[in-house]
Coordinates of C-alpha atoms in Angstrom, one line a residue:
M1 CA -141.6 -177.9 -100.5
R2 CA -143.9 -176.6 -97.8
K3 CA -143.7 -173.1 -99.1
A4 CA -144.7 -174.2 -102.5
A5 CA -147.6 -176.1 -101.1
G6 CA -148.7 -173.1 -99.0
L7 CA -148.4 -170.8 -102.1
G8 CA -150.5 -173.2 -104.1
C9 CA -153.2 -173.2 -101.4
V10 CA -153.3 -169.4 -101.3
L11 CA -153.6 -169.2 -105.1
L12 CA -156.3 -171.8 -105.1
A13 CA -158.2 -169.9 -102.4
I14 CA -157.9 -166.7 -104.4
L15 CA -159.2 -168.5 -107.6
I16 CA -162.1 -169.9 -105.7
S17 CA -162.9 -166.6 -104.1
S18 CA -162.8 -164.7 -107.4
T19 CA -164.9 -167.3 -109.1
A20 CA -167.5 -167.2 -106.4
S21 CA -167.4 -163.5 -106.5
G22 CA -167.9 -163.4 -110.3
Q23 CA -170.8 -165.9 -110.0
S24 CA -172.5 -163.9 -107.2
R25 CA -172.8 -160.7 -109.3
Q26 CA -176.5 -160.0 -109.6
L27 CA -178.4 -156.9 -110.7
H28 CA -182.1 -156.1 -111.1
W29 CA -184.4 -153.1 -111.1
E30 CA -186.9 -152.4 -108.4
E31 CA -188.4 -149.8 -110.6
L32 CA -188.0 -148.1 -113.9
A33 CA -190.1 -144.9 -114.0
V34 CA -190.1 -142.8 -117.2
T35 CA -191.4 -139.3 -117.7
A36 CA -191.4 -138.2 -121.3
H37 CA -192.6 -135.1 -123.2
L38 CA -192.9 -134.8 -127.0
D39 CA -192.3 -131.2 -128.0
A40 CA -193.7 -129.3 -130.9
E41 CA -190.7 -130.2 -133.1
G42 CA -191.1 -133.9 -132.5
R43 CA -188.2 -134.3 -130.1
L44 CA -188.7 -136.6 -127.1
H45 CA -187.5 -135.3 -123.7
V46 CA -187.0 -138.1 -121.2
D47 CA -186.4 -138.3 -117.5
E48 CA -185.6 -141.9 -116.7
K49 CA -185.4 -143.0 -113.1
Q50 CA -183.7 -146.4 -112.5
V51 CA -183.9 -148.0 -109.0
M52 CA -181.1 -150.5 -109.3
V53 CA -180.2 -153.3 -106.8
F54 CA -176.6 -154.4 -107.0
T55 CA -175.0 -157.5 -105.5
G56 CA -171.4 -158.3 -106.1
D57 CA -168.3 -156.4 -107.3
W58 CA -170.0 -154.2 -109.9
N59 CA -168.2 -150.9 -110.8
G60 CA -171.4 -149.2 -111.6
G61 CA -174.3 -149.0 -114.1
E62 CA -174.6 -148.8 -117.8
R63 CA -177.3 -147.7 -120.3
T64 CA -177.0 -148.4 -124.0
F65 CA -179.2 -146.3 -126.3
N66 CA -180.4 -148.1 -129.4
L67 CA -180.1 -145.3 -131.9
R68 CA -181.5 -146.0 -135.4
P69 CA -180.0 -144.3 -138.5
R70 CA -180.3 -140.5 -138.4
Q71 CA -181.5 -140.5 -134.8
E72 CA -179.7 -138.3 -132.3
L73 CA -179.1 -138.5 -128.6
E74 CA -178.5 -135.4 -126.5
L75 CA -177.5 -136.3 -123.0
E76 CA -178.4 -133.5 -120.6
G77 CA -177.0 -135.0 -117.5
M78 CA -177.8 -137.6 -114.8
G79 CA -178.1 -137.6 -111.0
R80 CA -178.3 -139.9 -108.0
I81 CA -181.2 -139.7 -105.6
D82 CA -180.2 -139.2 -101.9
P83 CA -182.2 -141.9 -100.0
A84 CA -182.4 -139.6 -96.9
T85 CA -183.7 -136.4 -98.5
G86 CA -185.0 -137.6 -101.9
A87 CA -183.0 -134.8 -103.5
E88 CA -181.2 -135.4 -106.8
I89 CA -177.4 -135.2 -106.5
P90 CA -175.9 -134.3 -109.9
L91 CA -173.2 -136.6 -111.3
S92 CA -170.0 -135.3 -112.8
A93 CA -169.5 -135.7 -116.6
G94 CA -166.1 -136.8 -117.9
S95 CA -164.5 -140.1 -117.1
T96 CA -165.7 -142.9 -114.7
S97 CA -162.6 -142.8 -112.6
F98 CA -164.4 -141.9 -109.4
V99 CA -167.8 -142.5 -107.8
D100 CA -170.7 -140.3 -109.0
S101 CA -169.1 -139.7 -112.4
Y102 CA -170.4 -140.7 -115.8
E103 CA -169.2 -140.8 -119.4
L104 CA -170.9 -141.2 -122.7
Q105 CA -169.0 -143.5 -125.0
N106 CA -169.4 -144.2 -128.7
R107 CA -172.4 -141.9 -129.0
N108 CA -174.7 -144.3 -127.4
V109 CA -173.2 -146.1 -124.4
L110 CA -173.5 -144.3 -121.0
R111 CA -171.5 -145.6 -118.0
W112 CA -171.4 -144.3 -114.5
R113 CA -169.4 -145.4 -111.4
S114 CA -171.2 -146.5 -108.3
R115 CA -168.3 -148.2 -106.3
E116 CA -164.6 -147.8 -106.0
T117 CA -162.6 -150.9 -106.9
S118 CA -161.2 -150.9 -103.4
D119 CA -164.6 -150.9 -101.7
P120 CA -166.3 -154.1 -100.5
P121 CA -168.7 -155.7 -103.0
F122 CA -172.3 -154.6 -103.1
D123 CA -174.7 -156.7 -101.0
N124 CA -178.3 -156.2 -102.2
T125 CA -177.5 -152.4 -102.4
T126 CA -180.2 -150.2 -103.8
I127 CA -179.2 -147.0 -105.6
T128 CA -181.5 -144.7 -107.6
Y129 CA -180.3 -142.8 -110.6
V130 CA -182.1 -140.4 -112.9
L131 CA -181.0 -139.9 -116.6
H132 CA -182.0 -136.8 -118.5
Y133 CA -181.8 -136.9 -122.3
T134 CA -183.5 -135.9 -125.5
L135 CA -184.0 -138.0 -128.6
S136 CA -184.5 -136.4 -132.1
N137 CA -185.8 -137.8 -135.4
I138 CA -187.7 -140.6 -133.8
L139 CA -191.1 -139.9 -135.4
V140 CA -192.0 -141.8 -138.6
K141 CA -194.0 -140.1 -141.4
Q142 CA -197.1 -142.0 -142.3
G143 CA -199.2 -140.4 -145.0
D144 CA -200.6 -137.1 -143.6
G145 CA -199.7 -138.1 -140.1
F146 CA -196.9 -139.3 -137.9
L147 CA -196.2 -142.3 -135.7
L148 CA -194.5 -142.6 -132.4
D149 CA -193.2 -146.2 -132.1
H150 CA -190.9 -146.1 -129.2
D151 CA -189.5 -148.6 -126.7
F152 CA -189.4 -146.8 -123.3
A153 CA -187.5 -149.6 -121.6
F154 CA -184.4 -151.5 -122.7
T155 CA -184.4 -155.2 -123.6
D156 CA -180.8 -156.1 -123.3
R157 CA -180.2 -155.9 -119.6
A158 CA -178.8 -158.0 -116.7
G159 CA -182.0 -158.7 -114.8
P160 CA -185.7 -158.1 -114.5
I161 CA -187.6 -154.9 -113.9
E162 CA -190.1 -155.4 -111.0
Q163 CA -192.1 -152.3 -111.7
F164 CA -192.4 -150.1 -114.8
S165 CA -194.3 -146.9 -115.2
L166 CA -194.6 -144.3 -118.0
E167 CA -196.1 -140.8 -118.0
L168 CA -196.1 -139.3 -121.5
T169 CA -197.3 -135.8 -122.4
L170 CA -197.7 -134.2 -125.8
D171 CA -197.3 -130.6 -126.9
P172 CA -200.5 -128.9 -127.9
A173 CA -199.2 -129.1 -131.5
W174 CA -199.9 -132.8 -131.4
R175 CA -203.2 -134.6 -131.5
Q176 CA -203.8 -138.3 -131.0
T177 CA -205.7 -140.0 -133.8
G178 CA -206.3 -143.1 -131.6
S179 CA -207.4 -143.9 -128.0
E180 CA -204.1 -145.1 -126.7
S181 CA -203.3 -144.2 -123.1
L182 CA -200.4 -141.9 -122.4
T183 CA -200.0 -143.3 -118.9
R184 CA -198.8 -146.9 -118.6
S185 CA -197.6 -149.3 -115.9
A186 CA -196.5 -152.9 -115.8
K187 CA -195.2 -155.4 -113.3
L188 CA -192.2 -157.7 -113.7
L189 CA -190.6 -157.1 -117.1
P190 CA -188.3 -160.1 -117.5
S191 CA -184.8 -159.7 -118.9
G192 CA -185.0 -159.4 -122.7
T193 CA -188.4 -157.6 -122.6
G194 CA -189.0 -154.0 -123.4
Y195 CA -192.0 -151.7 -123.3
V196 CA -193.1 -150.5 -126.8
V197 CA -195.6 -147.7 -127.1
T198 CA -197.2 -147.0 -130.5
I199 CA -199.2 -143.9 -130.9
P200 CA -200.5 -142.4 -134.2
L201 CA -200.4 -138.6 -134.2
A202 CA -201.6 -135.7 -136.3
Y203 CA -199.6 -132.4 -136.4
E204 CA -201.6 -129.2 -135.9
G205 CA -198.7 -126.8 -135.4
S206 CA -197.1 -124.4 -137.8
G207 CA -193.4 -125.3 -137.4
E208 CA -191.1 -128.0 -138.8
V209 CA -191.2 -131.5 -137.4
A210 CA -188.0 -133.5 -136.9
V211 CA -188.8 -136.9 -138.4
N212 CA -186.8 -139.8 -139.6
P213 CA -186.9 -139.3 -143.4
G214 CA -185.5 -142.7 -144.2
A215 CA -182.4 -143.6 -146.1
P216 CA -181.1 -140.9 -148.4
P217 CA -181.4 -141.6 -152.2
I218 CA -177.7 -142.3 -152.6
F219 CA -177.9 -145.1 -150.1
K220 CA -180.9 -146.6 -151.9
A221 CA -179.0 -146.3 -155.2
M222 CA -175.9 -148.0 -153.8
L223 CA -178.0 -150.8 -152.2
G224 CA -179.9 -151.3 -155.5
S225 CA -176.6 -151.5 -157.4
I226 CA -175.3 -154.2 -155.1
V227 CA -178.4 -156.3 -155.5
L228 CA -179.7 -155.6 -159.1
L229 CA -176.5 -155.2 -161.1
P230 CA -175.0 -158.6 -160.0
A231 CA -178.4 -160.3 -160.4
L232 CA -178.7 -158.9 -164.0
F233 CA -175.2 -159.8 -165.0
L234 CA -175.3 -163.2 -163.3
G235 CA -178.5 -164.0 -165.3
I236 CA -176.8 -163.0 -168.5
V237 CA -173.6 -165.0 -167.8
L238 CA -175.6 -168.1 -166.8
L239 CA -177.8 -168.0 -169.9
R240 CA -174.6 -167.7 -172.0
E241 CA -173.0 -170.6 -170.3
N242 CA -176.1 -172.7 -170.8
S243 CA -176.2 -171.9 -174.5
L244 CA -172.6 -173.0 -174.8
G245 CA -173.4 -176.4 -173.1
R246 CA -171.5 -175.6 -170.0
F247 CA -174.1 -177.2 -167.8
A248 CA -174.5 -180.3 -169.9
R249 CA -174.0 -183.6 -168.1
V250 CA -170.6 -185.3 -168.4
R251 CA -171.1 -188.8 -170.0
P252 CA -168.3 -191.2 -169.0
E253 CA -170.3 -194.0 -170.7
A254 CA -169.4 -192.4 -174.0
I255 CA -165.7 -193.2 -173.4
D256 CA -164.2 -196.5 -174.6
R257 CA -160.8 -197.8 -175.7
Q258 CA -161.3 -196.7 -179.3
W259 CA -162.1 -193.1 -178.3
I260 CA -159.1 -193.0 -176.0
E261 CA -156.7 -194.3 -178.6
S262 CA -158.1 -192.0 -181.3
N263 CA -158.5 -188.8 -179.3
L264 CA -156.3 -189.0 -176.3
L265 CA -153.1 -190.9 -177.1
P266 CA -152.1 -188.8 -180.1
L267 CA -151.6 -185.9 -177.7
R268 CA -148.9 -185.6 -175.1
A269 CA -150.2 -186.4 -171.7
E270 CA -149.2 -183.0 -170.2
L271 CA -151.1 -181.2 -173.0
V272 CA -154.2 -183.3 -172.2
G273 CA -154.0 -182.2 -168.6
T274 CA -153.7 -178.6 -169.6
L275 CA -156.7 -178.8 -172.0
W276 CA -158.7 -180.5 -169.3
D277 CA -158.5 -178.0 -166.5
Q278 CA -157.0 -175.0 -168.4
S279 CA -154.0 -174.7 -166.0
V280 CA -150.5 -176.1 -165.6
G281 CA -149.4 -177.4 -162.3
S282 CA -147.5 -180.3 -160.7
D283 CA -149.7 -182.9 -162.3
E284 CA -148.6 -181.8 -165.8
V285 CA -144.9 -181.9 -164.6
S286 CA -145.4 -185.4 -163.3
A287 CA -146.9 -186.4 -166.7
V288 CA -143.9 -185.0 -168.5
I289 CA -141.5 -187.0 -166.4
A290 CA -143.6 -190.1 -166.7
R291 CA -143.7 -189.7 -170.5
L292 CA -140.0 -189.2 -170.8
V293 CA -139.4 -192.3 -168.7
A294 CA -141.8 -194.3 -170.8
E295 CA -140.0 -193.1 -174.0
G296 CA -136.7 -194.3 -172.6
K297 CA -135.2 -190.9 -172.3
L298 CA -135.1 -191.0 -168.5
R299 CA -134.6 -193.8 -166.0
S300 CA -136.1 -193.6 -162.6
R301 CA -135.6 -195.2 -159.2
V302 CA -137.8 -194.6 -156.1
S303 CA -136.8 -194.8 -152.5
G304 CA -139.6 -193.9 -150.1
D305 CA -140.9 -190.5 -151.2
S306 CA -137.7 -189.6 -153.0
M307 CA -137.0 -190.1 -156.7
E308 CA -133.7 -190.5 -158.6
L309 CA -133.6 -189.7 -162.3
D310 CA -130.9 -190.6 -164.9
L311 CA -130.6 -188.9 -168.2
L312 CA -130.2 -191.6 -170.9
V313 CA -130.1 -189.5 -174.1
P314 CA -128.1 -186.4 -175.2
R315 CA -129.8 -183.1 -174.4
S316 CA -130.0 -182.4 -178.1
K317 CA -132.8 -184.9 -178.2
F318 CA -135.0 -182.4 -176.3
E319 CA -136.5 -179.2 -177.4
G320 CA -138.8 -176.5 -176.2
Y321 CA -140.1 -176.8 -172.6
E322 CA -138.7 -180.4 -172.4
L323 CA -135.2 -179.0 -172.8
E324 CA -135.8 -176.2 -170.3
L325 CA -137.2 -178.6 -167.7
I326 CA -134.3 -181.1 -168.2
D327 CA -131.7 -178.3 -167.8
Q328 CA -133.3 -177.2 -164.6
L329 CA -133.6 -180.7 -163.2
F330 CA -130.2 -181.9 -164.3
F331 CA -128.1 -179.0 -163.2
D332 CA -125.0 -181.1 -162.3
G333 CA -124.5 -183.9 -164.9
D334 CA -126.8 -186.7 -166.0
R335 CA -128.2 -187.7 -162.6
T336 CA -130.5 -185.8 -160.2
S337 CA -132.8 -186.6 -157.3
T338 CA -135.6 -185.0 -155.2
D339 CA -133.1 -184.3 -152.4
A340 CA -130.6 -182.8 -154.8
V341 CA -133.1 -180.5 -156.3
R342 CA -134.3 -179.4 -152.9
A343 CA -130.8 -178.7 -151.8
H344 CA -129.8 -176.9 -155.0
Y345 CA -132.8 -174.5 -155.0
K346 CA -133.2 -174.1 -151.3
E347 CA -132.3 -170.4 -151.4
T348 CA -133.8 -169.3 -154.8
G349 CA -136.8 -171.5 -155.0
F350 CA -137.9 -173.7 -157.9
D351 CA -141.3 -174.1 -159.6
P352 CA -141.1 -176.5 -162.5
A353 CA -144.7 -175.8 -163.6
T354 CA -143.7 -172.3 -164.6
I355 CA -141.1 -173.7 -166.9
I356 CA -143.6 -175.6 -169.0
S357 CA -146.6 -173.4 -168.6
N358 CA -146.1 -170.8 -171.3
D359 CA -145.6 -173.4 -174.1
L360 CA -148.4 -175.7 -172.9
N361 CA -150.9 -172.8 -172.6
A362 CA -150.0 -171.7 -176.1
L363 CA -150.5 -175.2 -177.5
A364 CA -153.8 -175.5 -175.6
A365 CA -154.9 -172.2 -177.0
Q366 CA -154.2 -173.4 -180.5
R367 CA -156.2 -176.6 -180.1
L368 CA -159.0 -174.9 -178.1
P369 CA -159.1 -171.3 -179.2
P370 CA -160.7 -168.8 -176.8
A371 CA -164.0 -167.2 -177.6
K372 CA -164.1 -163.6 -179.0
G373 CA -166.0 -160.9 -177.3
T374 CA -165.7 -158.2 -174.7
D375 CA -166.1 -159.1 -171.0
V376 CA -168.3 -156.2 -169.9
V377 CA -168.7 -157.6 -166.4
G378 CA -164.9 -157.8 -166.0
W379 CA -164.5 -154.2 -167.2
L380 CA -167.2 -153.0 -164.7
S381 CA -165.5 -154.9 -161.9
C382 CA -162.2 -153.1 -162.7
L383 CA -163.9 -149.7 -162.8
S384 CA -165.5 -150.4 -159.4
F385 CA -162.1 -151.3 -158.0
L386 CA -160.5 -148.1 -159.3
A387 CA -163.2 -145.9 -158.0
A388 CA -163.2 -147.6 -154.6
A389 CA -159.4 -147.4 -154.4
G390 CA -159.5 -143.7 -155.2
I391 CA -161.9 -143.1 -152.3
L392 CA -159.9 -145.1 -149.9
I393 CA -156.7 -143.3 -150.9
Y394 CA -158.5 -140.0 -150.3
F395 CA -159.4 -141.1 -146.8
A396 CA -155.8 -142.3 -146.1
V397 CA -154.4 -138.9 -147.2
K398 CA -157.1 -136.4 -146.2
E399 CA -158.9 -137.9 -143.2
P400 CA -156.5 -139.5 -140.7
D401 CA -159.3 -140.5 -138.4
S402 CA -160.8 -142.7 -141.1
R403 CA -157.6 -144.5 -141.9
P404 CA -158.3 -147.6 -139.7
V405 CA -161.7 -148.1 -141.4
A406 CA -160.1 -147.6 -144.8
A407 CA -157.4 -150.1 -144.0
I408 CA -159.8 -152.7 -142.7
T409 CA -162.0 -152.2 -145.8
G410 CA -159.1 -152.6 -148.2
I411 CA -157.6 -155.6 -146.5
G412 CA -160.9 -157.3 -145.9
S413 CA -161.9 -156.8 -149.6
F414 CA -158.6 -158.4 -150.8
V415 CA -159.1 -161.4 -148.5
L416 CA -162.6 -161.9 -149.7
L417 CA -161.5 -161.5 -153.3
I418 CA -158.8 -164.1 -152.9
I419 CA -161.3 -166.6 -151.4
S420 CA -163.8 -165.8 -154.0
A421 CA -161.3 -166.2 -156.8
I422 CA -160.2 -169.6 -155.5
A423 CA -163.9 -170.8 -155.4
T424 CA -164.9 -169.6 -158.9
S425 CA -161.6 -170.7 -160.4
S426 CA -162.0 -174.2 -158.9
W427 CA -165.5 -174.3 -160.5
G428 CA -164.2 -173.1 -163.9
K429 CA -161.5 -175.8 -164.1
R430 CA -164.0 -178.7 -163.6
M431 CA -166.4 -179.5 -166.4
D432 CA -168.3 -182.0 -164.3
R433 CA -169.7 -179.2 -162.0
G434 CA -173.0 -177.7 -163.0
L435 CA -175.3 -174.8 -162.1
I436 CA -175.6 -175.5 -158.4
S437 CA -171.9 -175.7 -158.0
A438 CA -171.5 -172.4 -159.9
L439 CA -173.9 -170.7 -157.5
L440 CA -172.2 -172.1 -154.5
S441 CA -168.9 -170.8 -155.7
L442 CA -170.3 -167.3 -155.4
I443 CA -170.9 -167.6 -151.7
P444 CA -167.7 -165.7 -150.7
A445 CA -168.6 -162.9 -153.1
G446 CA -172.1 -162.9 -151.7
I447 CA -170.7 -162.4 -148.2
A448 CA -169.0 -159.3 -149.4
G449 CA -172.3 -158.0 -150.9
G450 CA -174.2 -159.0 -147.7
I451 CA -171.8 -157.0 -145.5
A452 CA -172.1 -153.9 -147.8
A453 CA -175.9 -154.2 -148.0
W454 CA -176.2 -154.5 -144.2
L455 CA -174.0 -151.4 -143.7
L456 CA -176.1 -149.5 -146.2
R457 CA -179.4 -150.6 -144.6
T458 CA -178.1 -149.6 -141.2
E459 CA -176.4 -146.5 -142.6
G460 CA -173.0 -147.3 -141.3
G461 CA -174.0 -149.8 -138.6
P462 CA -173.0 -149.0 -135.1
W463 CA -169.9 -147.1 -136.4
G464 CA -171.9 -144.4 -138.2
L465 CA -169.7 -144.5 -141.3
S466 CA -169.8 -141.6 -143.7
E467 CA -171.5 -141.7 -147.1
R468 CA -168.2 -141.7 -148.9
M469 CA -166.9 -144.6 -146.8
L470 CA -170.1 -146.5 -147.5
L471 CA -169.7 -145.7 -151.2
A472 CA -166.1 -147.1 -151.1
I473 CA -167.3 -150.3 -149.3
S474 CA -170.2 -150.7 -151.8
L475 CA -167.8 -150.3 -154.8
M476 CA -165.4 -152.8 -153.2
A477 CA -168.2 -155.3 -152.9
L478 CA -169.2 -154.7 -156.5
W479 CA -165.6 -155.3 -157.5
I480 CA -165.6 -158.7 -155.7
I481 CA -169.1 -159.8 -156.9
L482 CA -168.7 -158.7 -160.5
G483 CA -165.2 -160.2 -160.6
A484 CA -166.6 -163.5 -159.4
I485 CA -169.4 -163.5 -161.9
S486 CA -166.9 -162.7 -164.7
S487 CA -164.8 -165.7 -163.5
L488 CA -167.8 -167.9 -164.2
R489 CA -167.7 -166.9 -167.9
S490 CA -166.1 -169.6 -170.0
K491 CA -163.3 -168.3 -172.2
G492 CA -163.8 -171.0 -174.8
T493 CA -166.2 -171.7 -177.6
R494 CA -169.0 -174.3 -177.6
E495 CA -166.7 -176.7 -179.4
S496 CA -163.9 -176.2 -176.8
I497 CA -166.3 -176.7 -174.0
E498 CA -167.6 -179.9 -175.6
A499 CA -164.0 -181.1 -176.0
R500 CA -163.2 -180.4 -172.3
K501 CA -166.4 -182.2 -171.4
M502 CA -165.2 -185.3 -173.2
L503 CA -161.8 -185.0 -171.5
T504 CA -163.6 -184.8 -168.2
A505 CA -165.6 -187.9 -169.2
A506 CA -162.3 -189.7 -170.0
R507 CA -161.0 -188.8 -166.5
E508 CA -164.2 -190.1 -164.9
Y509 CA -163.8 -193.2 -167.0
F510 CA -160.2 -193.7 -165.6
K511 CA -161.3 -192.9 -162.1
R512 CA -164.2 -195.4 -162.2
E513 CA -162.1 -198.2 -163.7
L514 CA -159.5 -197.7 -160.9
K515 CA -162.1 -198.9 -158.4
N516 CA -162.2 -202.3 -160.1
E517 CA -159.7 -205.1 -159.4
R518 CA -159.3 -205.7 -163.2
P519 CA -159.7 -202.2 -164.7
A520 CA -160.1 -201.8 -168.4
L521 CA -156.9 -199.8 -168.7
D522 CA -153.5 -200.0 -170.3
D523 CA -150.2 -199.4 -168.6
K524 CA -149.3 -197.1 -171.5
W525 CA -152.0 -194.7 -170.3
F526 CA -150.2 -194.1 -167.0
P527 CA -148.9 -190.6 -167.9
Y528 CA -152.4 -189.6 -168.8
L529 CA -153.7 -190.7 -165.4
L530 CA -151.0 -188.5 -163.7
A531 CA -152.0 -185.5 -166.0
F532 CA -155.6 -185.9 -164.8
G533 CA -154.5 -185.8 -161.2
L534 CA -155.3 -189.4 -160.5
S535 CA -152.0 -190.4 -158.8
R536 CA -153.7 -191.0 -155.5
D537 CA -156.3 -193.2 -157.2
V538 CA -153.5 -195.3 -158.7
E539 CA -151.9 -195.7 -155.3
K540 CA -155.2 -196.7 -153.7
W541 CA -155.8 -199.3 -156.5
S542 CA -152.3 -200.8 -155.9
M543 CA -153.0 -201.0 -152.2
S544 CA -156.5 -202.3 -152.5
F545 CA -155.8 -205.0 -155.1
P546 CA -152.2 -206.2 -154.5
S547 CA -152.8 -209.5 -156.1
A548 CA -153.9 -207.9 -159.3
A549 CA -151.0 -205.5 -159.2
S550 CA -148.5 -208.4 -159.0
T551 CA -149.4 -209.3 -162.6
M552 CA -146.5 -207.9 -164.5
S553 CA -146.9 -206.0 -167.7
T554 CA -144.1 -204.4 -169.8
F555 CA -144.6 -200.7 -170.2
P556 CA -143.6 -199.5 -173.7
S557 CA -140.0 -198.3 -173.4
S558 CA -138.5 -197.0 -176.6
S559 CA -135.2 -195.2 -177.1
S560 CA -136.7 -193.6 -180.2
S561 CA -136.3 -189.8 -180.2
S562 CA -139.6 -189.4 -182.0
G563 CA -141.5 -189.4 -178.7
Y564 CA -144.0 -191.6 -177.2
S565 CA -146.8 -192.2 -179.7
G566 CA -149.2 -194.2 -177.6
S567 CA -149.7 -196.7 -180.4
S568 CA -152.5 -199.1 -179.9
S569 CA -150.4 -202.1 -181.0
S570 CA -149.1 -202.7 -177.5
T571 CA -150.7 -205.4 -175.4
S572 CA -153.7 -204.1 -173.5
S573 CA -153.2 -204.8 -169.8
W574 CA -152.9 -202.9 -166.6
S575 CA -150.6 -203.7 -163.7
G576 CA -150.5 -200.2 -162.3
G577 CA -148.0 -198.7 -164.7
G578 CA -145.7 -201.4 -165.8
G579 CA -142.0 -202.2 -165.5
S580 CA -140.7 -198.7 -166.3
F581 CA -142.3 -197.5 -163.1
G582 CA -141.5 -200.4 -160.9
G583 CA -144.2 -202.8 -161.9
A584 CA -146.3 -205.0 -159.6
G585 CA -148.2 -201.9 -158.4
A586 CA -145.1 -200.0 -157.4
S587 CA -146.2 -197.1 -159.7
G588 CA -148.4 -195.9 -156.8
A589 CA -145.2 -195.0 -154.9
W590 CA -143.6 -193.8 -158.2
A591 CA -146.5 -191.4 -158.7
A592 CA -146.2 -190.1 -155.2
A593 CA -142.4 -189.6 -155.6
A594 CA -142.9 -187.9 -158.9
G595 CA -145.4 -185.5 -157.3
G596 CA -142.7 -184.6 -154.8
M597 CA -140.2 -183.9 -157.6
S598 CA -142.8 -181.9 -159.5
A599 CA -144.0 -179.8 -156.6
G600 CA -140.8 -177.7 -156.7
V601 CA -139.0 -175.9 -153.8
A602 CA -140.1 -172.9 -151.8
S603 CA -137.4 -170.2 -151.4
A604 CA -135.9 -169.7 -148.0
S605 CA -137.5 -166.2 -147.8
S606 CA -141.0 -167.5 -148.5
S607 CA -140.8 -170.3 -145.9
S608 CA -139.7 -168.0 -143.0
D609 CA -141.4 -166.3 -141.2
G610 CA -168.3 -155.8 -121.8
S611 CA -170.6 -153.2 -123.0
S612 CA -174.0 -154.4 -124.2
G613 CA -176.3 -153.2 -126.8
G614 CA -179.7 -154.3 -128.1
G615 CA -182.8 -153.3 -129.7
G616 CA -186.4 -152.8 -128.6
G617 CA -189.4 -153.6 -130.7
G618 CA -190.2 -150.1 -131.7
S619 CA -188.8 -147.9 -134.5
S620 CA -187.0 -146.0 -131.8
G621 CA -185.9 -146.4 -128.2
G622 CA -184.9 -149.6 -126.4
G623 CA -181.3 -150.6 -126.0
G624 CA -179.5 -152.1 -123.1
G625 CA -178.9 -151.5 -119.4
G626 CA -177.0 -153.2 -116.6
G627 CA -173.7 -153.0 -114.9
W628 CA -170.0 -153.2 -115.6

């Protein structure tokens, strides 16, 4: 016990010591002195003296060069100033494994070692270093002249600079067109502050000047395609949707009992659900089961979240998707249950929605035929994907060094595509969502476009991606964006959209009535509520108004094989579903159990399983500095 306590004390002491050590790391600059010369070709040769004061367990210093697109850094070496003689002692290039060695990482991050890890921490230790480097393509063309707009300090650093000085000289080929001083000094540059010098110049030499020409035309074309093409096609699609009445307001006040009995009840509940959201899922399966129970073809019992079903009529009484569903549910006689279905399909999996989807989608297409016409946006999206995939495959085969970027691009694009498809598909299914919701559904696709646009504007970002890789990324972004815009395009005619609007209004009517203690509903409408995905609303009603739910009503239960007609001759009342589903509000639990039966079973196979950077204020220069 004492040993454990002693060990705990030692560990605590080490933790406190390391925490205190980490907190005591401090770094600032007594002086940053820059001597620079702009040669006749427009290259800037810099000697940068840094008088650094270390406190704590720093390994050494760091300088991050903020290189803009097409700018180049040539590191010519660096040295340490001997405090006794003032002589410069050259540092060794390579790795940073020993003191007085340096390494340039990722084109723009320079690190050097000042202390061995076994040495005591620095204690207000002053060390002077000199960096020698040349920057190219930093001048900006302005009309007939040029502009030097350069940050001679570095904003992203660990501490302040107490004294800054600059001595800038120009080759005789250059003439200042202003009166700016070439010798500058400043005291106390706080952390996060650079020193930008802007000097307009005229060139009087005869040679070529290395300037930053701006983005190449192909980058501008790609950036324009990411912005202009989606904007153009989005405008066309939205105008089309508006002409079809897609953005018209849903009017639940237009729904009454007569409309429901004339337009809704003649159709099977599962077909109504398919027409409403243009898809077949567990809600439609629940509606089929509820309808068959209501017709007296099935009998149900609910225990907790589990359901038992008995087959009351011969299988010859069923046809089409009804028969297929019955055969899959009743695989062992005339009785089945949620637990039995889960156990039977545990290994293979079971999705009852796929059994009924083909027939229901075909019936829905007959009632609400799709619109004719070519989806140009969709075709362009496919072409963008094929072109991008071809480029990425080329990188994977021909350029092994580019494989990681190609893989990240491909995987990231598919992830954004899936998210985007979910967002736009959700909008397309709901007729109660308008223009603002349509635009919000495009946010995931907009993120893809934003990433591609940023990479194009920065010409590959900090990774310096090649033109072909940027082209692949841009095409992938177009694939996602145009695919999302195409998904907003309604597949139906004006008449079918109007019909779906009315079905949405009926759903809103049902949902609104379920908030009332005495809703203007009939128990015979119960399968339609399930088809509209309102099972939770039914359950909430039965829990909120138990006294109203206790009023019994007999749900129509007929053994006739002709099917449930939904005749309006039945007594109009609502108890939450009626006797066939438990009565007295028990249909809330029935709907939940039906949802469990309709959800299907997943197969066993599917259920397993400190460097810094920164920018200055100029068009060149700046960056970061500090320790590591």
